[in-house]
Short mmCIF file of N, CA and C and ligand atoms in Angstrom, two decimals:
data_model
loop_
_atom_site.label_atom_id
_atom_site.label_comp_id
_atom_site.label_asym_id
_atom_site.label_seq_id
_atom_site.Cartn_x
_atom_site.Cartn_y
_atom_site.Cartn_z
N UNK A 1 27.50 -30.38 -40.79
CA UNK A 1 28.76 -29.40 -40.92
C UNK A 1 29.25 -28.82 -42.15
N UNK A 2 29.50 -27.10 -41.76
CA UNK A 2 30.37 -26.78 -43.30
C UNK A 2 31.34 -26.16 -42.62
N UNK A 3 32.46 -25.92 -43.37
CA UNK A 3 33.50 -25.15 -43.16
C UNK A 3 34.03 -24.07 -43.84
N UNK A 4 34.77 -23.13 -43.78
CA UNK A 4 34.84 -22.01 -44.17
C UNK A 4 36.13 -21.33 -43.65
N UNK A 5 36.93 -20.65 -44.30
CA UNK A 5 38.57 -20.28 -44.25
C UNK A 5 38.16 -18.86 -43.45
N UNK A 6 39.08 -18.55 -42.59
CA UNK A 6 38.78 -17.55 -41.95
C UNK A 6 40.32 -16.73 -41.80
N UNK A 7 40.52 -15.68 -42.03
CA UNK A 7 42.08 -14.88 -41.78
C UNK A 7 42.15 -13.55 -40.83
N UNK A 8 42.74 -13.83 -39.70
CA UNK A 8 43.13 -12.63 -38.82
C UNK A 8 44.24 -11.82 -39.90
N UNK A 9 43.68 -10.50 -40.31
CA UNK A 9 44.59 -10.10 -41.43
C UNK A 9 45.91 -9.16 -40.27
N UNK A 10 46.86 -8.47 -40.73
CA UNK A 10 48.05 -8.13 -40.69
C UNK A 10 47.74 -7.20 -39.50
N UNK A 11 46.64 -6.41 -39.55
CA UNK A 11 46.27 -5.19 -38.72
C UNK A 11 46.06 -5.62 -37.51
N UNK A 12 45.16 -6.96 -37.35
CA UNK A 12 44.61 -7.30 -36.29
C UNK A 12 45.57 -7.69 -35.43
N UNK A 13 46.54 -8.57 -36.03
CA UNK A 13 47.79 -9.29 -35.56
C UNK A 13 48.57 -8.45 -35.13
N UNK A 14 48.83 -7.22 -35.45
CA UNK A 14 49.47 -6.16 -34.75
C UNK A 14 49.06 -5.81 -34.21
N UNK A 15 47.72 -5.39 -33.80
CA UNK A 15 47.15 -5.09 -32.77
C UNK A 15 46.88 -5.80 -31.30
N UNK A 16 47.65 -7.13 -31.55
CA UNK A 16 47.52 -8.58 -30.33
C UNK A 16 46.17 -8.53 -29.89
N UNK A 17 45.23 -8.75 -31.00
CA UNK A 17 43.76 -9.14 -30.25
C UNK A 17 43.44 -10.47 -31.25
N UNK A 18 44.38 -11.26 -31.51
CA UNK A 18 44.18 -12.63 -31.99
C UNK A 18 42.96 -13.36 -31.08
N UNK A 19 43.56 -13.54 -30.04
CA UNK A 19 42.84 -14.32 -28.91
C UNK A 19 41.57 -13.33 -28.70
N UNK A 20 41.32 -12.14 -28.58
CA UNK A 20 40.01 -11.70 -28.39
C UNK A 20 38.52 -12.20 -29.89
N UNK A 21 39.81 -11.93 -31.02
CA UNK A 21 38.78 -12.32 -32.16
C UNK A 21 38.24 -14.08 -32.50
N UNK A 22 39.49 -14.45 -31.99
CA UNK A 22 39.11 -16.58 -31.89
C UNK A 22 38.25 -16.60 -31.08
N UNK A 23 38.26 -15.72 -29.60
CA UNK A 23 36.95 -16.02 -28.83
C UNK A 23 35.55 -15.71 -29.46
N UNK A 24 35.54 -14.78 -30.21
CA UNK A 24 34.12 -14.77 -30.99
C UNK A 24 33.80 -15.87 -31.89
N UNK A 25 34.53 -16.43 -32.48
CA UNK A 25 34.47 -17.82 -32.79
C UNK A 25 33.85 -18.63 -32.61
N UNK A 26 34.40 -18.80 -31.20
CA UNK A 26 34.26 -19.90 -30.12
C UNK A 26 32.64 -19.51 -29.45
N UNK A 27 32.88 -18.27 -29.10
CA UNK A 27 31.50 -17.82 -28.31
C UNK A 27 30.15 -18.16 -29.18
N UNK A 28 30.51 -18.08 -30.80
CA UNK A 28 29.20 -18.51 -31.59
C UNK A 28 29.15 -19.51 -31.95
N UNK A 29 29.63 -20.32 -31.42
CA UNK A 29 29.53 -22.12 -32.11
C UNK A 29 30.60 -22.42 -33.04
N UNK A 30 31.20 -21.39 -33.49
CA UNK A 30 32.08 -22.01 -34.62
C UNK A 30 33.56 -22.86 -34.11
N UNK A 31 33.93 -24.01 -34.64
CA UNK A 31 35.28 -25.11 -33.78
C UNK A 31 36.22 -24.38 -35.04
N UNK A 32 37.62 -24.36 -34.12
CA UNK A 32 38.70 -24.09 -35.07
C UNK A 32 39.16 -25.82 -35.46
N UNK A 33 39.09 -25.70 -36.81
CA UNK A 33 39.61 -27.38 -37.32
C UNK A 33 40.81 -27.41 -37.96
N UNK A 34 41.66 -25.85 -37.96
CA UNK A 34 43.09 -25.91 -38.29
C UNK A 34 43.45 -24.36 -37.87
N UNK A 35 45.01 -24.29 -37.86
CA UNK A 35 44.86 -22.95 -37.75
C UNK A 35 46.72 -23.00 -37.59
N UNK A 36 46.92 -21.61 -38.52
CA UNK A 36 48.61 -21.39 -38.66
C UNK A 36 48.40 -20.02 -38.55
N UNK A 37 49.90 -19.65 -38.01
CA UNK A 37 50.39 -17.82 -38.39
C UNK A 37 51.55 -18.01 -39.36
N UNK A 38 51.59 -17.19 -40.30
CA UNK A 38 52.20 -17.41 -41.18
C UNK A 38 52.39 -15.65 -41.65
N UNK A 39 53.04 -15.80 -42.44
CA UNK A 39 53.31 -14.42 -43.09
C UNK A 39 53.63 -14.68 -44.84
N UNK A 40 52.42 -14.18 -45.81
CA UNK A 40 52.19 -14.02 -47.18
C UNK A 40 53.42 -13.00 -48.26
N UNK A 41 53.96 -13.80 -49.13
CA UNK A 41 54.47 -12.96 -50.08
C UNK A 41 53.56 -12.34 -50.84
N UNK A 42 54.18 -11.28 -51.55
CA UNK A 42 53.46 -10.72 -52.42
C UNK A 42 52.55 -11.32 -53.38
N UNK A 43 53.65 -12.36 -53.81
CA UNK A 43 53.09 -13.15 -54.90
C UNK A 43 51.96 -14.09 -54.34
N UNK A 44 51.88 -14.55 -53.04
CA UNK A 44 50.69 -15.71 -52.70
C UNK A 44 49.70 -14.54 -52.32
N UNK A 45 49.94 -13.46 -51.81
CA UNK A 45 48.54 -12.64 -51.64
C UNK A 45 47.99 -12.73 -52.75
N UNK A 46 48.70 -12.15 -53.80
CA UNK A 46 47.92 -12.05 -55.30
C UNK A 46 47.33 -13.23 -55.76
N UNK A 47 47.50 -14.35 -55.30
CA UNK A 47 47.39 -15.56 -55.91
C UNK A 47 45.77 -15.88 -55.07
N UNK A 48 45.74 -15.49 -53.77
CA UNK A 48 44.68 -15.88 -52.81
C UNK A 48 43.63 -14.63 -53.13
N UNK A 49 43.91 -13.50 -53.30
CA UNK A 49 42.90 -12.50 -53.88
C UNK A 49 42.71 -12.06 -55.47
N UNK A 50 42.93 -13.65 -56.40
CA UNK A 50 43.04 -13.40 -57.59
C UNK A 50 42.01 -13.16 -57.97
N UNK A 51 40.56 -13.12 -57.49
CA UNK A 51 38.88 -12.70 -57.99
C UNK A 51 39.36 -11.35 -58.19
N UNK A 52 39.90 -10.14 -57.30
CA UNK A 52 39.83 -9.28 -57.05
C UNK A 52 40.92 -8.32 -58.08
N UNK A 53 41.90 -9.39 -59.07
CA UNK A 53 42.68 -8.42 -59.66
C UNK A 53 42.59 -7.47 -60.25
N UNK A 54 41.33 -7.18 -60.97
CA UNK A 54 41.25 -6.17 -61.52
C UNK A 54 40.69 -4.66 -61.02
N UNK A 55 40.41 -5.16 -60.01
CA UNK A 55 40.02 -4.19 -58.74
C UNK A 55 40.75 -3.12 -58.68
N UNK A 56 40.48 -1.65 -58.25
CA UNK A 56 41.49 -0.48 -58.40
C UNK A 56 42.29 -0.85 -56.99
N UNK A 57 41.73 -1.53 -55.82
CA UNK A 57 42.36 -1.73 -54.55
C UNK A 57 43.37 -3.15 -54.38
N UNK A 58 43.38 -3.65 -55.76
CA UNK A 58 43.91 -4.80 -55.61
C UNK A 58 45.62 -5.01 -55.23
N UNK A 59 46.60 -3.86 -55.98
CA UNK A 59 47.70 -3.69 -55.49
C UNK A 59 47.93 -3.08 -54.19
N UNK A 60 47.01 -2.23 -53.47
CA UNK A 60 47.23 -2.16 -52.37
C UNK A 60 46.87 -2.99 -51.37
N UNK A 61 45.69 -3.70 -51.65
CA UNK A 61 45.26 -4.99 -50.89
C UNK A 61 46.08 -5.98 -50.41
N UNK A 62 46.94 -6.23 -51.90
CA UNK A 62 48.15 -7.50 -51.72
C UNK A 62 49.14 -6.85 -51.11
N UNK A 63 49.46 -5.67 -51.09
CA UNK A 63 50.67 -5.14 -50.36
C UNK A 63 50.38 -5.28 -48.83
N UNK A 64 49.17 -4.81 -48.21
CA UNK A 64 48.69 -4.55 -46.91
C UNK A 64 48.78 -6.03 -46.61
N UNK A 65 48.20 -7.15 -46.97
CA UNK A 65 48.10 -8.64 -46.52
C UNK A 65 49.26 -9.16 -46.38
N UNK A 66 50.69 -8.91 -46.64
CA UNK A 66 51.96 -8.89 -46.83
C UNK A 66 52.63 -8.35 -45.83
N UNK A 67 52.09 -7.27 -44.70
CA UNK A 67 53.15 -6.16 -44.29
C UNK A 67 53.38 -7.11 -42.78
N UNK A 68 52.57 -7.99 -42.39
CA UNK A 68 52.90 -8.56 -41.42
C UNK A 68 52.19 -9.99 -40.96
N UNK A 69 52.51 -10.98 -40.09
CA UNK A 69 52.22 -12.20 -40.03
C UNK A 69 50.16 -11.85 -39.74
N UNK A 70 49.63 -13.15 -40.17
CA UNK A 70 48.47 -13.12 -40.46
C UNK A 70 48.32 -14.41 -39.82
N UNK A 71 46.88 -14.84 -39.37
CA UNK A 71 46.37 -16.28 -38.32
C UNK A 71 45.58 -16.73 -39.50
N UNK A 72 45.42 -17.81 -40.04
CA UNK A 72 44.76 -18.79 -40.98
C UNK A 72 43.97 -19.63 -40.34
N UNK A 73 42.41 -20.18 -40.27
CA UNK A 73 41.84 -20.71 -39.93
C UNK A 73 40.77 -21.36 -40.50
N UNK A 74 40.49 -22.85 -40.30
CA UNK A 74 39.32 -23.74 -40.87
C UNK A 74 38.61 -23.19 -39.57
N UNK A 75 37.31 -22.86 -39.65
CA UNK A 75 36.10 -22.58 -38.94
C UNK A 75 35.21 -23.87 -39.36
N UNK A 76 34.55 -24.42 -38.28
CA UNK A 76 33.73 -25.32 -38.57
C UNK A 76 32.48 -25.37 -37.64
N UNK A 77 31.27 -25.73 -38.07
CA UNK A 77 29.86 -25.50 -37.69
C UNK A 77 28.84 -25.59 -38.65
N UNK A 78 27.44 -25.13 -37.71
CA UNK A 78 26.27 -25.33 -38.76
C UNK A 78 26.44 -23.80 -39.53
N UNK A 79 26.20 -23.99 -40.71
CA UNK A 79 25.94 -22.63 -41.81
C UNK A 79 27.54 -21.84 -41.26
N UNK A 80 28.48 -22.46 -41.07
CA UNK A 80 29.56 -21.93 -40.92
C UNK A 80 29.96 -20.56 -41.62
N UNK A 81 29.96 -20.55 -43.37
CA UNK A 81 30.27 -19.48 -43.72
C UNK A 81 29.61 -18.34 -43.68
N UNK A 82 28.02 -18.45 -43.54
CA UNK A 82 26.99 -17.19 -43.40
C UNK A 82 27.15 -16.88 -41.64
N UNK A 83 27.68 -17.61 -41.04
CA UNK A 83 27.90 -17.49 -39.80
C UNK A 83 29.06 -16.52 -39.61
N UNK A 84 30.41 -16.76 -39.97
CA UNK A 84 31.32 -16.35 -39.87
C UNK A 84 31.37 -14.71 -40.27
N UNK A 85 30.39 -14.81 -41.73
CA UNK A 85 30.44 -13.28 -42.47
C UNK A 85 29.46 -12.64 -41.31
N UNK A 86 28.82 -13.15 -40.30
CA UNK A 86 27.71 -12.27 -39.60
C UNK A 86 28.59 -11.98 -38.31
N UNK A 87 29.22 -12.61 -37.78
CA UNK A 87 30.15 -11.98 -36.41
C UNK A 87 31.02 -11.52 -37.19
N UNK A 88 31.72 -11.05 -38.64
CA UNK A 88 32.84 -10.38 -39.04
C UNK A 88 32.09 -8.79 -38.86
N UNK A 89 30.73 -9.07 -39.72
CA UNK A 89 30.41 -7.70 -39.77
C UNK A 89 30.81 -6.94 -41.14
N UNK A 90 30.02 -5.83 -41.71
CA UNK A 90 30.28 -5.22 -43.14
C UNK A 90 31.83 -5.43 -43.33
N UNK A 91 32.22 -5.24 -44.64
CA UNK A 91 33.32 -5.01 -45.29
C UNK A 91 33.91 -3.67 -44.62
N UNK A 92 33.14 -2.54 -44.77
CA UNK A 92 33.38 -1.32 -44.46
C UNK A 92 32.96 -0.98 -42.71
N UNK A 93 34.04 -1.25 -41.91
CA UNK A 93 33.72 -0.76 -40.39
C UNK A 93 32.55 -0.03 -40.40
N UNK A 94 32.69 1.45 -40.70
CA UNK A 94 31.51 1.97 -40.60
C UNK A 94 29.97 1.92 -40.70
N UNK A 95 30.09 0.64 -41.74
CA UNK A 95 28.95 0.26 -42.01
C UNK A 95 28.60 -0.94 -40.72
N UNK A 96 29.39 -1.47 -40.04
CA UNK A 96 29.45 -2.90 -39.42
C UNK A 96 28.68 -2.69 -38.36
N UNK A 97 27.97 -3.45 -37.61
CA UNK A 97 26.63 -3.83 -36.46
C UNK A 97 27.64 -3.55 -35.50
N UNK A 98 27.18 -2.76 -34.26
CA UNK A 98 27.84 -3.02 -33.32
C UNK A 98 27.85 -4.74 -32.74
N UNK A 99 29.16 -4.85 -32.11
CA UNK A 99 29.47 -6.15 -31.74
C UNK A 99 30.11 -6.90 -32.71
N UNK A 100 30.29 -6.43 -33.84
CA UNK A 100 30.96 -7.09 -34.84
C UNK A 100 32.55 -7.16 -34.78
N UNK A 101 33.21 -7.97 -35.17
CA UNK A 101 34.92 -8.01 -35.30
C UNK A 101 35.08 -6.88 -35.88
N UNK A 102 34.52 -6.49 -37.02
CA UNK A 102 34.82 -5.24 -37.86
C UNK A 102 34.73 -3.86 -37.56
N UNK A 103 33.37 -3.83 -36.73
CA UNK A 103 33.09 -2.67 -36.17
C UNK A 103 34.09 -2.26 -34.61
N UNK A 104 34.31 -3.31 -33.98
CA UNK A 104 35.21 -3.08 -32.98
C UNK A 104 36.82 -2.97 -33.09
N UNK A 105 37.38 -3.91 -34.33
CA UNK A 105 38.78 -3.72 -34.42
C UNK A 105 39.18 -3.29 -35.52
N UNK A 106 38.54 -3.38 -36.83
CA UNK A 106 39.02 -2.67 -38.10
C UNK A 106 39.11 -0.94 -38.16
N UNK A 107 40.15 -0.49 -39.02
CA UNK A 107 40.44 0.72 -39.21
C UNK A 107 40.07 1.28 -40.28
N UNK A 108 39.88 0.70 -41.30
CA UNK A 108 39.19 1.17 -42.46
C UNK A 108 38.73 0.01 -43.38
N UNK A 109 38.48 0.42 -44.54
CA UNK A 109 37.66 -0.72 -45.42
C UNK A 109 38.59 -1.19 -45.87
N UNK A 110 39.84 -1.18 -46.11
CA UNK A 110 40.84 -1.94 -46.48
C UNK A 110 41.71 -2.71 -45.12
N UNK A 111 41.99 -2.22 -44.11
CA UNK A 111 42.64 -2.39 -42.83
C UNK A 111 41.34 -2.82 -41.87
N UNK A 112 40.72 -3.75 -42.28
CA UNK A 112 39.52 -4.47 -41.46
C UNK A 112 39.27 -5.90 -40.83
N UNK A 113 40.64 -6.08 -40.20
CA UNK A 113 40.64 -7.06 -39.40
C UNK A 113 40.53 -8.36 -39.74
N UNK A 114 39.91 -9.30 -40.46
CA UNK A 114 39.41 -10.16 -40.94
C UNK A 114 38.90 -10.65 -42.27
N UNK A 115 39.20 -11.56 -42.72
CA UNK A 115 38.94 -12.13 -43.97
C UNK A 115 38.00 -13.42 -43.49
N UNK A 116 36.57 -13.50 -44.49
CA UNK A 116 36.13 -14.79 -44.30
C UNK A 116 35.79 -15.42 -45.74
N UNK A 117 35.61 -16.58 -45.74
CA UNK A 117 35.18 -16.83 -47.37
C UNK A 117 33.70 -16.60 -47.70
N UNK A 118 33.17 -16.46 -49.10
CA UNK A 118 31.83 -15.72 -48.93
C UNK A 118 30.97 -16.59 -49.86
N UNK A 119 31.11 -18.10 -50.18
CA UNK A 119 30.23 -19.06 -50.91
C UNK A 119 31.10 -20.19 -50.67
N UNK A 120 30.22 -21.17 -50.61
CA UNK A 120 30.92 -22.74 -50.92
C UNK A 120 32.20 -22.76 -51.46
N UNK A 121 31.95 -22.39 -52.97
CA UNK A 121 32.84 -22.71 -53.81
C UNK A 121 34.62 -21.48 -53.38
N UNK A 122 34.41 -20.55 -52.92
CA UNK A 122 35.39 -19.66 -52.41
C UNK A 122 35.73 -20.52 -51.27
N UNK A 123 35.15 -21.23 -50.31
CA UNK A 123 35.61 -21.70 -49.15
C UNK A 123 36.46 -22.72 -49.54
N UNK A 124 36.02 -23.74 -50.42
CA UNK A 124 36.44 -24.97 -51.00
C UNK A 124 37.99 -24.42 -51.61
N UNK A 125 37.84 -23.43 -52.31
CA UNK A 125 39.68 -22.87 -53.00
C UNK A 125 39.99 -22.21 -51.68
N UNK A 126 39.62 -21.34 -50.73
CA UNK A 126 40.57 -21.27 -50.05
C UNK A 126 41.20 -21.73 -49.02
N UNK A 127 40.16 -22.99 -48.45
CA UNK A 127 40.76 -23.82 -47.79
C UNK A 127 41.88 -24.61 -48.20
N UNK A 128 41.67 -25.14 -49.50
CA UNK A 128 43.10 -25.75 -50.16
C UNK A 128 44.32 -25.08 -50.36
N UNK A 129 43.85 -23.61 -50.56
CA UNK A 129 45.08 -22.68 -50.77
C UNK A 129 46.07 -22.92 -49.42
N UNK A 130 45.43 -23.01 -48.42
CA UNK A 130 46.45 -22.79 -47.20
C UNK A 130 46.73 -24.30 -46.49
N UNK A 131 45.60 -25.01 -46.49
CA UNK A 131 45.72 -26.46 -45.60
C UNK A 131 46.12 -27.77 -46.65
N UNK A 132 46.65 -28.83 -46.25
CA UNK A 132 46.58 -30.11 -46.66
C UNK A 132 45.51 -30.62 -45.98
N UNK A 133 44.60 -31.47 -46.54
CA UNK A 133 43.67 -32.49 -46.03
C UNK A 133 44.02 -32.99 -44.30
N UNK A 134 45.39 -33.63 -44.59
CA UNK A 134 45.99 -33.99 -42.90
C UNK A 134 45.88 -32.90 -42.08
N UNK A 135 45.93 -31.72 -42.14
CA UNK A 135 46.01 -30.58 -41.29
C UNK A 135 44.83 -30.08 -40.64
N UNK A 136 43.63 -30.66 -41.15
CA UNK A 136 42.35 -30.02 -41.11
C UNK A 136 41.52 -31.28 -40.17
N UNK A 137 41.19 -31.20 -38.68
CA UNK A 137 40.85 -32.17 -37.88
C UNK A 137 39.44 -31.88 -37.35
P1 ATP B 201 36.99 -10.52 -47.38
O1 ATP B 201 37.06 -11.12 -48.71
O2 ATP B 201 38.27 -9.75 -46.76
O3 ATP B 201 36.60 -11.28 -46.54
P2 ATP B 201 34.59 -8.80 -48.28
O4 ATP B 201 34.34 -10.00 -48.80
O5 ATP B 201 33.77 -8.36 -47.03
O6 ATP B 201 36.16 -9.05 -47.32
P3 ATP B 201 35.67 -8.09 -50.58
O7 ATP B 201 34.53 -7.49 -51.50
O8 ATP B 201 35.63 -9.81 -50.78
O9 ATP B 201 35.15 -8.00 -49.22
O10 ATP B 201 36.95 -7.30 -50.54
C1 ATP B 201 38.47 -7.92 -49.98
C2 ATP B 201 39.14 -6.86 -49.37
O11 ATP B 201 39.49 -6.26 -50.06
C3 ATP B 201 38.05 -6.54 -48.10
O12 ATP B 201 38.39 -7.19 -47.17
C4 ATP B 201 39.26 -4.97 -47.81
O13 ATP B 201 40.26 -5.65 -47.27
C5 ATP B 201 39.86 -4.90 -49.43
N1 ATP B 201 38.66 -3.80 -50.08
C6 ATP B 201 37.37 -4.32 -50.15
N2 ATP B 201 37.14 -2.99 -50.91
C7 ATP B 201 38.03 -2.06 -50.96
C8 ATP B 201 38.11 -0.80 -51.11
N3 ATP B 201 37.08 -0.44 -51.67
N4 ATP B 201 39.35 0.13 -51.11
C9 ATP B 201 40.08 -0.46 -50.06
N5 ATP B 201 40.16 -2.10 -50.25
C10 ATP B 201 38.84 -2.65 -50.22
MG1 MG B 202 35.61 -11.38 -50.09
#
């Protein structure tokens, strides 16, 4: 069993599609092992997306991530990291496959509805960033 971190980003929370997005994870065999709805500060968003600190979109991305509440989850299942990325679709919704979350809910390459860890190392960092061990069951 593998765990990965998922975020429903502020654009999708604002659209009132939390339930529809969570259903896709459940329908594809992922289990929610932890979940909370929070709003990030700018400093927290910068800490979370630290790997992108030198990218031209860093300031815009971290401002977007603070504009409203997000839902943060630990998803668990076989190949959870890759499976979640497949369910999400490509970063740019214009390139996302039909039936993926980003194809159906994303507005743009930045306002793209969801985040998912991209490796075992980033999943470990990202889960610890948001959750204490006793919050994951
Ligand atoms: P995430 O890490 O959020 O799951 P990802 O792994 O598909 O997405 P990354 O390359 O890690 O994509 O980029 C992180 C986030 O930064 C993207 O999800 C998107 O919100 C934003 N982003 C990426 N590229 C751009 C860009 N060219 N312009 C604006 N925002 C971007
Ligand atoms: Mg990424």
